[in-house]
């Protein structure tokens, strides 16, 4: 494990987990619990990379809490990146999306140093982390294709938030070969998207919180700037639905979205209803996006990788690991 590596525009830190039998992984793993002061550069052994965006209702969580889950994934042969990102009340949604963008760009530029394959990066999130991750990817895909009309809910005159643009991935590259490699991948931020128990329709989720009488307790409304238009603008499902109706060439979405998408939800989830994931899956199917999988775990409540991906001997852990491996 390599701790506290600086990344991005928000002065955040990330941890790197390396496992598996490869010589590169073995070399780096021997420096367990090293910090970011050391330079561990190795040749890439082509291991797939998972960037994990943890949940926590947009206002809690820390990368150190993900250690057992991340190490288990690393033991399956992945390079695992766990970034901390700015949370409420220090940040709102646009800041969180910015941090996820930066984590993806940092990983694509540095994966080979740690034995990872920069062309085989998967962005994985759970709960609110799945929301931030999917918003970063969906908004970028639509912006690349020309953008969509802004939401216009009658009576809402609140300022509309602006999701930040992705940083220039070529800024710190120096060689022609590197530039050519990244230029070919600019439209494909990650190879795959893995979403656990996510919130993808903020308007629906606000109504759900209101029905339970906890909308004032939740940080979510404040994170999304407390307006109907911003709830839509922050909803990956709304972005995708509006894109398929308004883009000049919606068929090009296939070229800018990840090549594979896995959506996982527990059937009995009362924290974030499975309806959220079902709706996003239906919209992806309607947009004719290939290689989408939706897995509902019967009898399971809220699925959280930080809990459910710890012990390989558990049946739910084994099943989830198989789902991830199939992406």
PDB file of N, CA and C in Angstrom, residues 264-310:
ATOM      1  N   UNK A 264     -25.318  -2.405  -9.839  1.00  0.00           N
ATOM      2  CA  UNK A 264     -25.644  -3.412  -8.825  1.00  0.00           C
ATOM      3  C   UNK A 264     -26.499  -2.763  -7.743  1.00  0.00           C
ATOM      4  N   UNK A 265     -27.531  -3.470  -7.309  1.00  0.00           N
ATOM      5  CA  UNK A 265     -28.391  -2.940  -6.244  1.00  0.00           C
ATOM      6  C   UNK A 265     -28.989  -4.093  -5.446  1.00  0.00           C
ATOM      7  N   UNK A 266     -29.239  -3.837  -4.163  1.00  0.00           N
ATOM      8  CA  UNK A 266     -29.929  -4.798  -3.325  1.00  0.00           C
ATOM      9  C   UNK A 266     -31.438  -4.623  -3.448  1.00  0.00           C
ATOM     10  N   UNK A 267     -32.147  -5.723  -3.597  1.00  0.00           N
ATOM     11  CA  UNK A 267     -33.594  -5.664  -3.801  1.00  0.00           C
ATOM     12  C   UNK A 267     -34.309  -4.969  -2.650  1.00  0.00           C
ATOM     13  N   UNK A 268     -33.845  -5.184  -1.429  1.00  0.00           N
ATOM     14  CA  UNK A 268     -34.517  -4.652  -0.242  1.00  0.00           C
ATOM     15  C   UNK A 268     -33.868  -3.371   0.288  1.00  0.00           C
ATOM     16  N   UNK A 269     -33.161  -2.667  -0.542  1.00  0.00           N
ATOM     17  CA  UNK A 269     -32.490  -1.435  -0.122  1.00  0.00           C
ATOM     18  C   UNK A 269     -33.532  -0.382   0.254  1.00  0.00           C
ATOM     19  N   UNK A 270     -33.512   0.034   1.510  1.00  0.00           N
ATOM     20  CA  UNK A 270     -34.419   1.085   1.982  1.00  0.00           C
ATOM     21  C   UNK A 270     -33.709   2.434   2.104  1.00  0.00           C
ATOM     22  N   UNK A 271     -32.403   2.426   2.007  1.00  0.00           N
ATOM     23  CA  UNK A 271     -31.650   3.674   2.063  1.00  0.00           C
ATOM     24  C   UNK A 271     -31.707   4.390   0.720  1.00  0.00           C
ATOM     25  N   UNK A 272     -31.456   3.639  -0.344  1.00  0.00           N
ATOM     26  CA  UNK A 272     -31.569   4.146  -1.719  1.00  0.00           C
ATOM     27  C   UNK A 272     -32.332   3.094  -2.513  1.00  0.00           C
ATOM     28  N   UNK A 273     -33.585   3.330  -2.848  1.00  0.00           N
ATOM     29  CA  UNK A 273     -34.395   2.294  -3.508  1.00  0.00           C
ATOM     30  C   UNK A 273     -33.778   1.828  -4.829  1.00  0.00           C
ATOM     31  N   UNK A 274     -33.961   0.538  -5.121  1.00  0.00           N
ATOM     32  CA  UNK A 274     -33.424  -0.049  -6.349  1.00  0.00           C
ATOM     33  C   UNK A 274     -34.029   0.587  -7.601  1.00  0.00           C
ATOM     34  N   UNK A 275     -35.164   1.269  -7.450  1.00  0.00           N
ATOM     35  CA  UNK A 275     -35.777   1.985  -8.568  1.00  0.00           C
ATOM     36  C   UNK A 275     -34.777   2.933  -9.238  1.00  0.00           C
ATOM     37  N   UNK A 276     -33.875   3.503  -8.441  1.00  0.00           N
ATOM     38  CA  UNK A 276     -32.877   4.430  -8.960  1.00  0.00           C
ATOM     39  C   UNK A 276     -31.996   3.756 -10.006  1.00  0.00           C
ATOM     40  N   UNK A 277     -31.497   2.575  -9.684  1.00  0.00           N
ATOM     41  CA  UNK A 277     -30.632   1.842 -10.613  1.00  0.00           C
ATOM     42  C   UNK A 277     -31.423   1.288 -11.794  1.00  0.00           C
ATOM     43  N   UNK A 278     -32.647   0.834 -11.522  1.00  0.00           N
ATOM     44  CA  UNK A 278     -33.473   0.288 -12.599  1.00  0.00           C
ATOM     45  C   UNK A 278     -33.747   1.346 -13.665  1.00  0.00           C
ATOM     46  N   UNK A 279     -34.040   2.562 -13.231  1.00  0.00           N
ATOM     47  CA  UNK A 279     -34.320   3.643 -14.172  1.00  0.00           C
ATOM     48  C   UNK A 279     -33.101   3.963 -15.032  1.00  0.00           C
ATOM     49  N   UNK A 280     -31.924   4.047 -14.404  1.00  0.00           N
ATOM     50  CA  UNK A 280     -30.715   4.335 -15.180  1.00  0.00           C
ATOM     51  C   UNK A 280     -30.449   3.223 -16.186  1.00  0.00           C
ATOM     52  N   UNK A 281     -30.615   1.983 -15.759  1.00  0.00           N
ATOM     53  CA  UNK A 281     -30.421   0.851 -16.672  1.00  0.00           C
ATOM     54  C   UNK A 281     -31.385   0.938 -17.854  1.00  0.00           C
ATOM     55  N   UNK A 282     -32.646   1.222 -17.585  1.00  0.00           N
ATOM     56  CA  UNK A 282     -33.644   1.326 -18.661  1.00  0.00           C
ATOM     57  C   UNK A 282     -33.278   2.424 -19.658  1.00  0.00           C
ATOM     58  N   UNK A 283     -32.783   3.554 -19.144  1.00  0.00           N
ATOM     59  CA  UNK A 283     -32.406   4.659 -20.027  1.00  0.00           C
ATOM     60  C   UNK A 283     -31.184   4.309 -20.879  1.00  0.00           C
ATOM     61  N   UNK A 284     -30.231   3.600 -20.307  1.00  0.00           N
ATOM     62  CA  UNK A 284     -29.063   3.161 -21.072  1.00  0.00           C
ATOM     63  C   UNK A 284     -29.478   2.197 -22.171  1.00  0.00           C
ATOM     64  N   UNK A 285     -30.420   1.306 -21.848  1.00  0.00           N
ATOM     65  CA  UNK A 285     -30.929   0.379 -22.858  1.00  0.00           C
ATOM     66  C   UNK A 285     -31.662   1.136 -23.961  1.00  0.00           C
ATOM     67  N   UNK A 286     -32.477   2.124 -23.575  1.00  0.00           N
ATOM     68  CA  UNK A 286     -33.230   2.904 -24.558  1.00  0.00           C
ATOM     69  C   UNK A 286     -32.288   3.686 -25.477  1.00  0.00           C
ATOM     70  N   UNK A 287     -31.125   4.081 -24.934  1.00  0.00           N
ATOM     71  CA  UNK A 287     -30.127   4.796 -25.740  1.00  0.00           C
ATOM     72  C   UNK A 287     -29.273   3.835 -26.562  1.00  0.00           C
ATOM     73  N   UNK A 288     -29.566   2.543 -26.444  1.00  0.00           N
ATOM     74  CA  UNK A 288     -28.869   1.492 -27.194  1.00  0.00           C
ATOM     75  C   UNK A 288     -27.371   1.470 -26.888  1.00  0.00           C
ATOM     76  N   UNK A 289     -27.061   1.695 -25.609  1.00  0.00           N
ATOM     77  CA  UNK A 289     -25.679   1.578 -25.159  1.00  0.00           C
ATOM     78  C   UNK A 289     -25.385   0.099 -24.926  1.00  0.00           C
ATOM     79  N   UNK A 290     -24.370  -0.466 -25.572  1.00  0.00           N
ATOM     80  CA  UNK A 290     -24.101  -1.899 -25.427  1.00  0.00           C
ATOM     81  C   UNK A 290     -23.363  -2.220 -24.129  1.00  0.00           C
ATOM     82  N   UNK A 291     -23.288  -3.500 -23.834  1.00  0.00           N
ATOM     83  CA  UNK A 291     -22.485  -4.011 -22.718  1.00  0.00           C
ATOM     84  C   UNK A 291     -22.867  -3.392 -21.377  1.00  0.00           C
ATOM     85  N   UNK A 292     -24.174  -3.381 -21.106  1.00  0.00           N
ATOM     86  CA  UNK A 292     -24.676  -2.920 -19.809  1.00  0.00           C
ATOM     87  C   UNK A 292     -25.199  -4.138 -19.048  1.00  0.00           C
ATOM     88  N   UNK A 293     -24.860  -4.207 -17.780  1.00  0.00           N
ATOM     89  CA  UNK A 293     -25.371  -5.278 -16.931  1.00  0.00           C
ATOM     90  C   UNK A 293     -26.028  -4.670 -15.698  1.00  0.00           C
ATOM     91  N   UNK A 294     -27.178  -5.200 -15.342  1.00  0.00           N
ATOM     92  CA  UNK A 294     -27.878  -4.760 -14.136  1.00  0.00           C
ATOM     93  C   UNK A 294     -28.142  -5.985 -13.279  1.00  0.00           C
ATOM     94  N   UNK A 295     -27.575  -5.991 -12.089  1.00  0.00           N
ATOM     95  CA  UNK A 295     -27.686  -7.134 -11.186  1.00  0.00           C
ATOM     96  C   UNK A 295     -28.413  -6.713  -9.915  1.00  0.00           C
ATOM     97  N   UNK A 296     -29.587  -7.302  -9.684  1.00  0.00           N
ATOM     98  CA  UNK A 296     -30.332  -7.061  -8.456  1.00  0.00           C
ATOM     99  C   UNK A 296     -30.135  -8.269  -7.547  1.00  0.00           C
ATOM    100  N   UNK A 297     -29.663  -8.027  -6.333  1.00  0.00           N
ATOM    101  CA  UNK A 297     -29.428  -9.108  -5.385  1.00  0.00           C
ATOM    102  C   UNK A 297     -30.669  -9.311  -4.522  1.00  0.00           C
ATOM    103  N   UNK A 298     -31.353 -10.418  -4.761  1.00  0.00           N
ATOM    104  CA  UNK A 298     -32.597 -10.729  -4.073  1.00  0.00           C
ATOM    105  C   UNK A 298     -32.360 -10.844  -2.569  1.00  0.00           C
ATOM    106  N   UNK A 299     -33.223 -10.183  -1.812  1.00  0.00           N
ATOM    107  CA  UNK A 299     -33.167 -10.285  -0.356  1.00  0.00           C
ATOM    108  C   UNK A 299     -32.105  -9.430   0.294  1.00  0.00           C
ATOM    109  N   UNK A 300     -31.268  -8.767  -0.503  1.00  0.00           N
ATOM    110  CA  UNK A 300     -30.200  -7.945   0.054  1.00  0.00           C
ATOM    111  C   UNK A 300     -30.678  -6.511   0.256  1.00  0.00           C
ATOM    112  N   UNK A 301     -30.175  -5.883   1.308  1.00  0.00           N
ATOM    113  CA  UNK A 301     -30.485  -4.472   1.550  1.00  0.00           C
ATOM    114  C   UNK A 301     -29.414  -3.619   0.871  1.00  0.00           C
ATOM    115  N   UNK A 302     -28.996  -2.547   1.490  1.00  0.00           N
ATOM    116  CA  UNK A 302     -28.043  -1.622   0.863  1.00  0.00           C
ATOM    117  C   UNK A 302     -26.690  -2.302   0.719  1.00  0.00           C
ATOM    118  N   UNK A 303     -26.230  -2.464  -0.517  1.00  0.00           N
ATOM    119  CA  UNK A 303     -24.939  -3.086  -0.786  1.00  0.00           C
ATOM    120  C   UNK A 303     -23.845  -2.024  -0.762  1.00  0.00           C
ATOM    121  N   UNK A 304     -22.840  -2.251   0.065  1.00  0.00           N
ATOM    122  CA  UNK A 304     -21.740  -1.309   0.211  1.00  0.00           C
ATOM    123  C   UNK A 304     -20.435  -2.086   0.084  1.00  0.00           C
ATOM    124  N   UNK A 305     -19.643  -1.827  -0.959  1.00  0.00           N
ATOM    125  CA  UNK A 305     -18.387  -2.573  -1.115  1.00  0.00           C
ATOM    126  C   UNK A 305     -17.483  -2.504   0.102  1.00  0.00           C
ATOM    127  N   UNK A 306     -17.520  -1.387   0.846  1.00  0.00           N
ATOM    128  CA  UNK A 306     -16.671  -1.254   2.021  1.00  0.00           C
ATOM    129  C   UNK A 306     -17.000  -2.314   3.073  1.00  0.00           C
ATOM    130  N   UNK A 307     -18.208  -2.866   3.007  1.00  0.00           N
ATOM    131  CA  UNK A 307     -18.628  -3.928   3.927  1.00  0.00           C
ATOM    132  C   UNK A 307     -18.703  -5.265   3.218  1.00  0.00           C
ATOM    133  N   UNK A 308     -19.271  -5.268   2.023  1.00  0.00           N
ATOM    134  CA  UNK A 308     -19.586  -6.516   1.338  1.00  0.00           C
ATOM    135  C   UNK A 308     -18.458  -7.062   0.477  1.00  0.00           C
ATOM    136  N   UNK A 309     -17.337  -6.370   0.408  1.00  0.00           N
ATOM    137  CA  UNK A 309     -16.193  -6.879  -0.348  1.00  0.00           C
ATOM    138  C   UNK A 309     -14.976  -7.098   0.544  1.00  0.00           C
ATOM    139  N   UNK A 310     -15.224  -7.422   1.801  1.00  0.00           N
ATOM    140  CA  UNK A 310     -14.113  -7.584   2.740  1.00  0.00           C
ATOM    141  C   UNK A 310     -13.636  -9.022   2.827  1.00  0.00           C
TER     142      UNK A 310
END
